[in-house]
Amino acid sequence: MSKKNVYMDHGATTPVRQEALEAMLPFFTELYGNPSSLHAQGRDVRKAFEEARRITAASLGAEPDEIYFTSGGTESNNIALRGAAKKQGSGHIITSSIEHHAVLDVCKDLEKQGFTVTYLPVDQFGLVSLEDVEASIKPDTFMISVMAANNEVGTVQPVSEIGELAAKHGILFHTDAVQVVGQIPLNLKELNVDFLSLSAHKFNGPKGIGALYKRKGVKIDPLYHGGGQERKLRPGTENVPGVVGLSKALELAVGELPQKADALEKLRDRLIEGLMEIDDVLLNGHREKRLPGNINVSFQYIEGESVLLSLDLQGVAASSGSACSSGSLDPSHVLSAIGLDHQTAHGSIRFSLGRGNTVEDIDYVLDIMPPIVERLRQMSPVRKEGG
Ligand SMILES: *Cc1c(COP(=O)(O)O)cnc(C)c1O
C-alpha cells in the first residue's frame, strides 16, 4: 500500500483555510495602518477591524461589544479567570479536573494567591455532574469554569445547564469552548455563560489569535494596562490580520455547520467501529456526547507513543493521549480522571478529524493499524498470557 499523508491532529491545530489567508493578506501590505490612528490609513483599518468583530459576534449569537480579541485560548482563559479573581479579591472557584492546563494551571496559581478551588471529578465518560456542581457551591463561590468539550477525550459537557445553575446562585460562569467553536452549533443567546474562550487555530484560522466573549454588564479587572485597546480589557495594538483571519474562518466554519459536523461524525464513527474490531481496544470518552471529530482509544498492553511513531512512519499524524509534556511518565490528568489505570492510559491515542479528512483517510488508518498493533504487542512485555 502506498504511503499517504493523513493529518488527524486537528485537536492540536488546523491548517489555515485559503479564504482566511486571502482575507488577511492585504492587512500585512497596503492596509497597514494602526486602527487607533485618526488618518485615512488608520480609519480604513479600523472599519475592517470592527467589521471583523461584528462578523465574529454574529457567528456566535453575541453583540459586537461583548467580543474581546486576545492572542488565543490560553490568554482568554487567563483574562476571564484571573480578571474575575482580581476584581473579587478572595473567594472560591469551581472547575473540573479535566480542564485544559490553560484553566487548570491558572486555578492552581490562584490557589497560591489564597483563592480556594474545587476540582470536580468526572464520571468514566468524562462528564461533570450537575449535582456535584451544585453541592460544591459555597457562600463565597464567585466563579464556575467548566470546558464546553474536552480536548483529549472529546466529552461534551452540559454547559447550558451548568450555566443556569451558576446564574441561579449569582455566580459567574466561564467555559473554555476552544474545542467546540466551529465544531458544534452554538448560540450565546441561549447558552447561559458569562465568559467563553475561543481560538482561531482550532477552526482553520491563524495561530496566535482568539477571543473572549464577556456578557454585557459583567465586570472584571484587566490584567494588562496600556493603550486602552479592546475597551481597556486587553490593551496593545490590535492584531488586525489575525482578527480578520479569525472572523473569516469562523464565519465560514459556522456557515458549514451542522452539515460539516454530520459528515465528521460519520467519519469518526467509521474509525471508531473499525478500531474496536481490533482485540483489546477501549473507547475513551462518551459514545454520544462527543466532539464530532474526536476519537480516543486505548490499545491494551502497548505504549501509545510507540503506536504514534509507527503511524508517523506511515504518514499519519495523531497524538498520544498520554502525552507527557515534560517527558515524565505521569499519564494525562484527563485519562486518570476518567479512571484509566496507568497502563491503559499509556496505551491511548487521539485521532482528531477535521476539514480535509476523507473516507479514504479513515480506511487507510484502518488498514495499517492492525499490523502495527500486532507487531507492538508481540514485543510487549506486559502482553497478557495467550493474548
Ligand atoms: C488548544 C486549546 C487551548 C489553548 O488555546 P491556544 O489558542 O493554543 O492558547 C485551550 N483550551 C482548549 C480546550 C484547547 O483545546
Coordinates of N, CA and C in Angstrom, one line a residue, residues 151-315:
N151 N -10.6 18.4 25.2 CA -9.7 18.3 24.0 C -9.1 16.9 23.9
E152 N -9.0 16.1 24.9 CA -8.4 14.8 24.8 C -9.4 13.7 24.5
V153 N -10.5 13.6 25.3 CA -11.4 12.5 25.1 C -12.7 13.0 24.4
G154 N -12.9 14.3 24.2 CA -14.0 14.8 23.3 C -15.3 14.9 24.0
T155 N -15.4 14.6 25.3 CA -16.7 14.7 26.0 C -17.3 16.1 26.0
V156 N -18.5 16.2 25.6 CA -19.2 17.5 25.6 C -20.0 17.6 26.9
Q157 N -19.8 18.7 27.6 CA -20.4 18.9 28.9 C -21.8 19.6 28.8
P158 N -22.6 19.5 29.8 CA -23.9 20.2 29.8 C -23.7 21.6 30.2
V159 N -23.1 22.4 29.3 CA -22.7 23.8 29.6 C -23.9 24.6 29.9
S160 N -25.0 24.5 29.2 CA -26.1 25.4 29.4 C -26.8 25.2 30.8
E161 N -26.8 23.9 31.2 CA -27.4 23.5 32.5 C -26.5 24.0 33.6
I162 N -25.2 23.9 33.4 CA -24.3 24.4 34.5 C -24.4 25.9 34.6
G163 N -24.5 26.5 33.4 CA -24.7 28.0 33.4 C -26.0 28.5 34.1
E164 N -27.0 27.7 33.9 CA -28.3 28.0 34.6 C -28.1 28.0 36.1
L165 N -27.4 26.9 36.5 CA -27.2 26.7 37.9 C -26.4 27.9 38.5
A166 N -25.4 28.2 37.8 CA -24.5 29.4 38.2 C -25.3 30.6 38.3
A167 N -26.1 30.9 37.3 CA -26.9 32.1 37.3 C -27.9 32.1 38.5
K168 N -28.5 31.0 38.8 CA -29.4 30.9 39.9 C -28.8 31.3 41.2
H169 N -27.5 30.9 41.3 CA -26.8 31.3 42.5 C -26.0 32.6 42.4
G170 N -26.2 33.3 41.3 CA -25.5 34.6 41.2 C -24.0 34.4 41.1
I171 N -23.5 33.3 40.4 CA -22.1 33.0 40.3 C -21.7 33.2 38.8
L172 N -20.6 33.8 38.5 CA -20.1 33.9 37.1 C -19.8 32.5 36.6
F173 N -20.0 32.4 35.3 CA -19.7 31.1 34.6 C -18.9 31.3 33.4
H174 N -17.8 30.6 33.3 CA -16.9 30.7 32.2 C -16.8 29.3 31.5
T175 N -16.7 29.3 30.2 CA -16.5 28.0 29.6 C -15.4 28.1 28.5
D176 N -14.4 27.2 28.6 CA -13.4 27.1 27.6 C -14.0 26.3 26.4
A177 N -14.4 27.1 25.4 CA -15.1 26.4 24.2 C -14.1 26.3 23.0
V178 N -12.8 26.3 23.3 CA -11.9 26.2 22.2 C -12.1 25.0 21.3
Q179 N -12.5 23.9 21.8 CA -12.7 22.7 21.0 C -14.1 22.7 20.3
V180 N -15.0 23.6 20.8 CA -16.4 23.5 20.3 C -16.7 24.5 19.2
V181 N -16.1 25.7 19.3 CA -16.5 26.8 18.4 C -16.0 26.3 17.0
G182 N -17.0 26.4 16.1 CA -16.7 25.9 14.7 C -16.9 24.4 14.5
Q183 N -17.2 23.7 15.6 CA -17.3 22.3 15.5 C -18.8 21.8 15.8
I184 N -19.4 22.5 16.7 CA -20.8 22.2 17.1 C -21.5 23.5 17.1
P185 N -22.8 23.5 16.6 CA -23.5 24.8 16.6 C -23.7 25.3 18.0
L186 N -23.6 26.6 18.1 CA -23.6 27.2 19.5 C -24.1 28.6 19.3
N187 N -25.0 29.0 20.3 CA -25.6 30.3 20.2 C -25.6 30.9 21.6
L188 N -24.8 32.0 21.7 CA -24.6 32.6 23.0 C -25.9 33.2 23.6
K189 N -26.9 33.4 22.8 CA -28.1 34.0 23.3 C -28.9 32.9 24.1
E190 N -28.6 31.6 23.8 CA -29.2 30.5 24.5 C -28.3 29.9 25.6
L191 N -27.0 30.0 25.4 CA -26.1 29.4 26.3 C -26.0 30.3 27.5
N192 N -26.1 29.8 28.7 CA -26.1 30.6 29.9 C -24.7 30.9 30.4
V193 N -23.9 31.5 29.6 CA -22.5 31.7 30.0 C -22.2 33.2 30.1
D194 N -21.3 33.6 31.0 CA -20.8 34.9 31.2 C -19.6 35.2 30.4
F195 N -18.7 34.1 30.3 CA -17.5 34.2 29.5 C -17.3 32.9 28.7
L196 N -16.8 33.1 27.5 CA -16.5 32.0 26.6 C -15.2 32.2 25.9
S197 N -14.3 31.3 25.9 CA -13.0 31.4 25.2 C -13.0 30.6 23.9
L198 N -12.4 31.2 22.9 CA -12.2 30.5 21.6 C -10.8 30.9 21.0
S199 N -10.4 30.0 20.1 CA -9.1 30.2 19.5 C -9.2 29.9 18.0
A200 N -8.6 30.8 17.2 CA -8.8 30.7 15.7 C -8.1 29.5 15.1
H201 N -7.0 29.1 15.7 CA -6.2 28.0 15.0 C -6.8 26.6 15.2
K202 N -7.9 26.5 16.0 CA -8.6 25.3 16.1 C -9.8 25.2 15.1
F203 N -10.1 26.3 14.4 CA -11.1 26.2 13.3 C -10.6 26.7 12.0
N204 N -9.4 26.4 11.6 CA -8.8 26.7 10.3 C -8.6 28.2 10.2
G205 N -8.3 28.9 11.3 CA -7.9 30.3 11.3 C -6.4 30.3 11.7
P206 N -5.9 31.5 11.8 CA -4.4 31.6 12.1 C -4.1 31.3 13.6
K207 N -2.9 31.0 13.9 CA -2.4 30.8 15.2 C -2.2 32.2 15.9
G208 N -2.3 32.2 17.2 CA -1.9 33.4 18.0 C -3.0 34.5 18.0
I209 N -4.2 34.1 17.7 CA -5.4 35.0 17.8 C -6.6 34.2 18.3
G210 N -7.3 34.8 19.2 CA -8.5 34.2 19.7 C -9.4 35.3 20.3
A211 N -10.4 34.9 21.0 CA -11.3 35.9 21.5 C -11.9 35.4 22.8
L212 N -12.3 36.4 23.6 CA -13.0 36.2 24.9 C -14.4 36.8 24.7
Y213 N -15.5 36.1 24.9 CA -16.8 36.6 25.0 C -17.0 37.0 26.4
K214 N -17.5 38.2 26.7 CA -17.8 38.6 28.0 C -19.2 39.2 28.0
R215 N -20.1 38.6 28.7 CA -21.5 39.1 28.7 C -21.6 40.6 29.1
K216 N -22.4 41.3 28.4 CA -22.6 42.7 28.7 C -22.9 42.9 30.1
G217 N -22.3 43.9 30.7 CA -22.6 44.2 32.1 C -21.7 43.5 33.2
V218 N -21.1 42.4 32.7 CA -20.2 41.6 33.7 C -18.9 42.4 33.8
K219 N -18.5 42.6 35.1 CA -17.3 43.5 35.2 C -16.1 42.6 35.8
I220 N -14.9 42.7 35.2 CA -13.7 42.1 35.7 C -12.6 43.1 35.6
D221 N -11.5 42.8 36.3 CA -10.3 43.7 36.2 C -9.4 43.3 35.1
P222 N -8.8 44.3 34.3 CA -7.8 43.9 33.3 C -6.5 43.4 33.9
L223 N -5.8 42.5 33.2 CA -4.6 42.0 33.7 C -3.4 42.9 33.2
Y224 N -3.6 43.5 32.1 CA -2.6 44.4 31.5 C -3.1 45.8 31.4
H225 N -2.2 46.7 31.4 CA -2.5 48.2 31.3 C -1.7 48.7 30.1
G226 N -2.3 49.6 29.4 CA -1.5 50.2 28.3 C -2.4 51.1 27.5
G227 N -2.4 51.0 26.2 CA -3.1 52.0 25.3 C -4.6 51.9 25.4
G228 N -5.2 51.0 26.1 CA -6.6 51.1 26.3 C -7.4 50.3 25.2
Q229 N -6.7 49.6 24.3 CA -7.5 48.9 23.3 C -8.4 47.8 23.9
E230 N -9.3 47.4 23.1 CA -10.3 46.4 23.5 C -11.0 46.8 24.8
R231 N -11.5 48.1 24.8 CA -12.2 48.7 25.9 C -11.4 48.4 27.2
K232 N -10.1 48.6 27.1 CA -9.2 48.5 28.3 C -9.0 47.1 28.8
L233 N -9.8 46.1 28.3 CA -9.6 44.8 28.9 C -8.4 44.1 28.4
R234 N -8.0 44.4 27.1 CA -6.8 43.7 26.5 C -6.1 44.7 25.7
P235 N -5.4 45.7 26.3 CA -4.7 46.7 25.6 C -3.5 46.2 24.8
G236 N -3.1 47.0 23.8 CA -2.0 46.6 22.9 C -2.5 46.8 21.5
T237 N -1.6 47.2 20.6 CA -2.1 47.4 19.2 C -2.7 46.1 18.6
E238 N -3.8 46.3 18.0 CA -4.6 45.1 17.6 C -3.9 44.3 16.5
N239 N -4.0 43.0 16.6 CA -3.5 42.0 15.6 C -4.6 42.0 14.5
V240 N -4.5 43.0 13.6 CA -5.6 43.2 12.6 C -5.6 42.0 11.6
P241 N -4.5 41.6 11.0 CA -4.6 40.4 10.1 C -5.2 39.2 10.8
G242 N -4.7 39.0 12.1 CA -5.2 37.8 12.8 C -6.7 37.9 13.0
V243 N -7.2 39.1 13.4 CA -8.6 39.2 13.7 C -9.5 39.0 12.4
V244 N -8.9 39.6 11.3 CA -9.6 39.4 10.0 C -9.6 37.9 9.6
G245 N -8.5 37.2 9.8 CA -8.5 35.8 9.5 C -9.4 35.0 10.4
L246 N -9.4 35.3 11.7 CA -10.3 34.7 12.7 C -11.7 34.8 12.2
S247 N -12.1 36.0 11.9 CA -13.6 36.3 11.6 C -14.0 35.5 10.3
K248 N -13.1 35.5 9.3 CA -13.4 34.8 8.1 C -13.5 33.3 8.3
A249 N -12.5 32.8 9.1 CA -12.5 31.3 9.3 C -13.8 30.9 10.1
L250 N -14.1 31.8 11.1 CA -15.3 31.5 12.0 C -16.6 31.6 11.2
E251 N -16.7 32.6 10.4 CA -17.9 32.8 9.6 C -18.2 31.6 8.7
L252 N -17.1 31.2 8.1 CA -17.2 30.0 7.1 C -17.5 28.7 7.9
A253 N -16.7 28.5 9.0 CA -16.9 27.3 9.7 C -18.3 27.2 10.3
V254 N -18.8 28.3 10.8 CA -20.2 28.2 11.4 C -21.2 28.1 10.3
G255 N -21.0 28.7 9.1 CA -21.9 28.6 8.0 C -22.0 27.1 7.5
E256 N -20.9 26.4 7.7 CA -20.9 25.0 7.2 C -21.5 24.0 8.1
L257 N -21.7 24.5 9.4 CA -22.4 23.6 10.3 C -23.9 23.6 10.0
P258 N -24.7 22.6 10.4 CA -24.3 21.4 11.0 C -23.9 20.3 10.0
Q259 N -24.0 20.6 8.7 CA -23.6 19.5 7.7 C -22.2 19.0 8.0
K260 N -21.3 20.0 8.2 CA -19.9 19.5 8.4 C -19.8 18.6 9.6
A261 N -20.5 18.9 10.7 CA -20.4 18.1 11.9 C -21.0 16.7 11.6
D262 N -22.1 16.7 10.8 CA -22.7 15.4 10.5 C -21.7 14.5 9.7
A263 N -21.0 15.2 8.7 CA -20.0 14.4 7.9 C -18.8 13.9 8.8
L264 N -18.4 14.8 9.7 CA -17.3 14.4 10.6 C -17.7 13.2 11.5
E265 N -18.9 13.3 12.0 CA -19.4 12.2 12.9 C -19.4 10.9 12.1
K266 N -19.8 10.9 10.9 CA -19.8 9.7 10.1 C -18.4 9.1 10.0
L267 N -17.4 10.0 9.7 CA -16.0 9.6 9.6 C -15.6 9.0 10.9
R268 N -15.9 9.8 12.0 CA -15.5 9.4 13.3 C -16.0 8.0 13.7
D269 N -17.3 7.8 13.4 CA -17.9 6.5 13.8 C -17.3 5.4 13.0
R270 N -17.0 5.7 11.8 CA -16.4 4.6 10.9 C -15.0 4.2 11.5
L271 N -14.3 5.2 11.9 CA -12.9 5.0 12.5 C -13.1 4.2 13.9
I272 N -14.0 4.7 14.7 CA -14.2 4.1 16.0 C -14.6 2.6 15.8
E273 N -15.6 2.4 14.9 CA -16.1 1.0 14.7 C -15.0 0.1 14.2
G274 N -14.2 0.6 13.3 CA -13.1 -0.2 12.7 C -12.0 -0.5 13.8
L275 N -11.7 0.5 14.6 CA -10.6 0.3 15.6 C -11.1 -0.7 16.7
M276 N -12.4 -0.6 17.0 CA -12.9 -1.5 18.0 C -12.9 -3.0 17.6
E277 N -12.7 -3.2 16.3 CA -12.6 -4.6 15.8 C -11.3 -5.2 16.2
I278 N -10.3 -4.4 16.5 CA -9.0 -4.9 16.9 C -9.2 -5.4 18.4
D279 N -8.6 -6.5 18.7 CA -8.7 -7.0 20.1 C -8.2 -6.1 21.2
D280 N -8.9 -6.0 22.3 CA -8.4 -5.3 23.5 C -8.2 -3.8 23.2
V281 N -9.2 -3.2 22.5 CA -9.2 -1.8 22.3 C -10.4 -1.2 23.1
L282 N -10.1 -0.1 23.8 CA -11.2 0.6 24.6 C -11.4 2.0 24.0
L283 N -12.7 2.3 23.9 CA -13.0 3.7 23.5 C -13.0 4.6 24.8
N284 N -12.3 5.7 24.8 CA -12.3 6.6 25.9 C -13.3 7.8 25.6
G285 N -13.9 8.2 26.7 CA -14.9 9.3 26.4 C -16.3 8.8 26.3
H286 N -17.2 9.6 25.9 CA -18.6 9.3 25.8 C -19.0 8.9 24.4
R287 N -19.8 7.9 24.2 CA -20.1 7.4 22.9 C -20.9 8.5 22.1
E288 N -21.9 9.2 22.7 CA -22.7 10.1 22.0 C -22.3 11.6 22.3
K289 N -22.1 11.9 23.6 CA -21.8 13.3 23.9 C -20.3 13.5 23.7
R290 N -20.0 13.7 22.4 CA -18.7 13.6 21.9 C -18.4 14.6 20.8
L291 N -17.3 15.2 20.7 CA -17.0 16.1 19.6 C -17.0 15.3 18.3
P292 N -17.6 15.9 17.3 CA -17.8 15.2 16.0 C -16.5 14.6 15.4
G293 N -15.3 15.2 15.7 CA -14.1 14.8 15.1 C -13.2 14.0 16.1
N294 N -13.6 13.7 17.3 CA -12.7 13.1 18.3 C -12.9 11.6 18.4
I295 N -11.7 11.0 18.3 CA -11.6 9.5 18.6 C -10.5 9.3 19.6
N296 N -10.7 8.7 20.7 CA -9.7 8.5 21.7 C -9.8 7.0 22.1
V297 N -8.8 6.2 21.8 CA -8.9 4.8 22.2 C -7.6 4.4 22.9
S298 N -7.8 3.3 23.7 CA -6.6 2.8 24.4 C -6.4 1.4 23.8
F299 N -5.1 1.2 23.4 CA -4.7 -0.2 23.0 C -4.0 -0.8 24.1
Q300 N -4.6 -1.9 24.6 CA -4.1 -2.5 25.8 C -2.7 -3.2 25.5
Y301 N -1.9 -3.2 26.5 CA -0.5 -3.8 26.5 C 0.5 -3.1 25.7
I302 N 0.2 -2.0 25.1 CA 1.3 -1.3 24.3 C 1.3 0.2 24.6
E303 N 2.4 0.8 24.3 CA 2.5 2.2 24.5 C 1.9 3.1 23.4
G304 N 1.1 4.1 23.8 CA 0.5 5.0 22.8 C 1.6 5.6 22.0
E305 N 2.7 6.0 22.6 CA 3.8 6.7 21.9 C 4.4 5.8 20.8
S306 N 4.5 4.5 21.1 CA 5.0 3.6 20.0 C 4.1 3.5 18.9
V307 N 2.8 3.5 19.2 CA 1.8 3.4 18.1 C 1.9 4.7 17.3
L308 N 2.1 5.8 18.0 CA 2.2 7.1 17.3 C 3.3 7.2 16.4
L309 N 4.5 6.7 16.8 CA 5.7 6.7 16.0 C 5.5 5.8 14.7
S310 N 4.9 4.6 14.9 CA 4.6 3.7 13.8 C 3.7 4.4 12.8
L311 N 2.6 5.1 13.3 CA 1.7 5.8 12.4 C 2.5 6.9 11.7
D312 N 3.3 7.6 12.4 CA 4.0 8.7 11.8 C 4.9 8.2 10.6
L313 N 5.5 7.0 10.8 CA 6.3 6.4 9.7 C 5.5 6.1 8.5
Q314 N 4.2 5.9 8.7 CA 3.4 5.6 7.6 C 2.5 6.9 7.2
G315 N 2.9 8.0 7.6 CA 2.4 9.3 7.2 C 1.1 9.8 7.9

